Amino acid sequence: MAQRKSPPPTTGKRTGSGGTSPRPGTARPGAGGRPPAKRKPGTSIVNQRQTPWGLIITTLVIVLFAAGIVIYVVANKKSSPSANQPSAMIGSNATSYLNELKAASTIQGVTFKPEADRNHVNGTVKYDSTPPVGGNHSPYWADCAGTVYPAAIANENAVHMLEHGAVWITYKPGLATSEVTALSALVNGQDRMAMSPYPNLDAPISLQSWGYQLKVNSASDPRIQQFIDALRYNKNTTPEYGATCSQPTFKTHPSTFGNPLAQPAA
């Protein structure tokens, strides 16, 4: 009787391809028999460093605001009058009136002189134009709120009103009444306007503003209105733009030609 052979020991479950299944808990080898590479842990969104846009924008706004303040202060300092500047110059148009800005360049016959001197002085002044168009003058200006003077007034008081932006119409004594009436209609009640006769005038009518002059023969000349429109209280040609033309005491007690008033009459 033949002896029964014991079955060979089992080494693992066969697979359909003839291999054996891995033991529980054992990782399947990778290609070439190498163990698989370990997976790197993913980067968490929570741990990513975010750009602080809020802080950046806030800082930028603060910087721009500070720069604006600095620019504003510098600009105001440049435009503010100097502590050493004469009081008569404060608030005045200190430079542009010295330049011929062609304010009346289209008006035939207009002349211009850059009158730089405009100090307050007492007594009479020798002027470079007749009638004068600027220069040193009395501290007491003639009323130029649409005033028609029946007699000649002092140059020195008249020049001061030119400094305030007035147009001063002068006429030769003996001018026809109709001409005087027509001129008066342009002046009476109009701010920055004044009118008076002028002794020994070399033309029937002469108009003055600071630095500018026009002489004509007739009150109907259209250049008269053109001169007024171009130069009356012109910001670019008025040395003391913003100063008033009203001077009630002078209106009731005006000066006389050659005798300027230095202060209001009592």
Coordinates of N, CA and C in Angstrom, one line a residue, residues 139-147 149 157-158 160-167 189-194 232-233 240 242-253 264:
P139 N -2.5 160.1 -1.4 CA -3.1 159.0 -0.7 C -4.6 159.0 -0.7
Y140 N -5.2 160.2 -1.2 CA -6.6 160.4 -1.1 C -7.1 160.4 -2.6
W141 N -7.9 159.3 -2.9 CA -8.3 159.2 -4.3 C -9.6 159.9 -4.6
A142 N -9.8 160.3 -5.8 CA -11.0 161.0 -6.2 C -12.1 160.0 -6.3
D143 N -13.3 160.4 -6.0 CA -14.4 159.5 -6.1 C -14.6 159.1 -7.6
C144 N -14.7 157.8 -7.9 CA -14.9 157.3 -9.2 C -16.0 156.3 -9.4
A145 N -17.1 156.6 -8.6 CA -18.2 155.8 -8.6 C -19.3 156.4 -9.6
G146 N -18.9 156.8 -10.8 CA -19.8 157.4 -11.7 C -20.0 158.9 -11.5
T147 N -18.9 159.6 -11.2 CA -19.0 161.0 -10.8 C -18.6 161.9 -12.0
Y149 N -17.5 165.6 -12.5 CA -17.1 166.8 -11.9 C -17.2 168.0 -12.8
N157 N -5.0 163.3 -7.2 CA -6.2 162.5 -6.7 C -6.8 161.7 -7.8
A158 N -6.7 162.2 -9.1 CA -7.3 161.4 -10.2 C -6.4 160.2 -10.5
H160 N -4.8 158.4 -8.4 CA -5.1 157.4 -7.4 C -6.4 156.6 -7.8
M161 N -7.3 157.2 -8.4 CA -8.5 156.5 -8.8 C -8.3 155.6 -10.0
L162 N -7.3 156.0 -10.9 CA -6.9 155.1 -12.0 C -6.3 153.8 -11.4
E163 N -5.6 154.0 -10.3 CA -5.0 152.8 -9.7 C -6.0 151.8 -9.2
H164 N -7.2 152.3 -8.9 CA -8.3 151.4 -8.5 C -9.2 150.9 -9.7
G165 N -8.7 151.2 -10.9 CA -9.4 150.6 -12.0 C -10.4 151.5 -12.8
A166 N -10.3 152.8 -12.5 CA -11.3 153.7 -13.1 C -10.8 154.1 -14.5
V167 N -11.8 154.5 -15.3 CA -11.6 155.2 -16.6 C -11.9 156.6 -16.3
G189 N -23.3 157.7 -12.7 CA -23.8 156.5 -12.0 C -23.1 155.2 -12.3
Q190 N -22.1 155.2 -13.1 CA -21.3 154.0 -13.5 C -20.1 153.8 -12.7
D191 N -20.0 152.7 -12.0 CA -18.8 152.4 -11.1 C -17.6 152.4 -11.9
R192 N -16.5 152.9 -11.4 CA -15.1 152.9 -12.0 C -15.1 153.9 -13.2
M193 N -15.9 154.9 -13.1 CA -16.0 156.0 -14.1 C -16.0 157.3 -13.4
A194 N -15.2 158.3 -14.0 CA -15.2 159.7 -13.6 C -15.0 160.6 -14.8
R232 N -11.9 149.4 -18.3 CA -12.5 149.7 -17.0 C -12.5 148.5 -16.1
Y233 N -11.8 148.7 -15.0 CA -11.7 147.7 -14.0 C -11.3 146.3 -14.5
E240 N -4.5 148.0 -8.2 CA -5.1 147.6 -7.0 C -6.5 147.1 -7.2
G242 N -9.8 145.4 -6.7 CA -10.5 145.1 -5.5 C -10.7 146.3 -4.6
A243 N -9.9 147.3 -4.8 CA -10.0 148.5 -4.0 C -11.3 149.3 -4.5
T244 N -11.9 149.9 -3.5 CA -13.2 150.6 -3.8 C -12.9 151.9 -4.6
C245 N -13.9 152.4 -5.4 CA -13.8 153.7 -6.1 C -14.6 154.7 -5.3
S246 N -15.4 154.3 -4.3 CA -16.2 155.3 -3.6 C -15.4 156.1 -2.6
Q247 N -15.6 157.4 -2.7 CA -14.9 158.4 -1.8 C -15.9 159.5 -1.6
P248 N -16.9 159.3 -0.8 CA -18.0 160.4 -0.6 C -17.5 161.7 -0.2
T249 N -16.5 161.8 0.7 CA -16.0 163.1 1.1 C -15.4 163.9 0.0
F250 N -14.7 163.2 -0.9 CA -14.1 163.9 -2.0 C -15.1 164.3 -3.0
K251 N -16.2 163.5 -3.2 CA -17.2 163.9 -4.1 C -17.9 165.2 -3.7
T252 N -18.1 165.4 -2.4 CA -18.8 166.6 -1.9 C -17.8 167.8 -1.8
H253 N -16.5 167.4 -1.6 CA -15.5 168.5 -1.4 C -14.3 168.1 -2.3
P264 N -9.1 163.4 3.6 CA -10.5 163.8 3.5 C -10.8 165.2 4.2

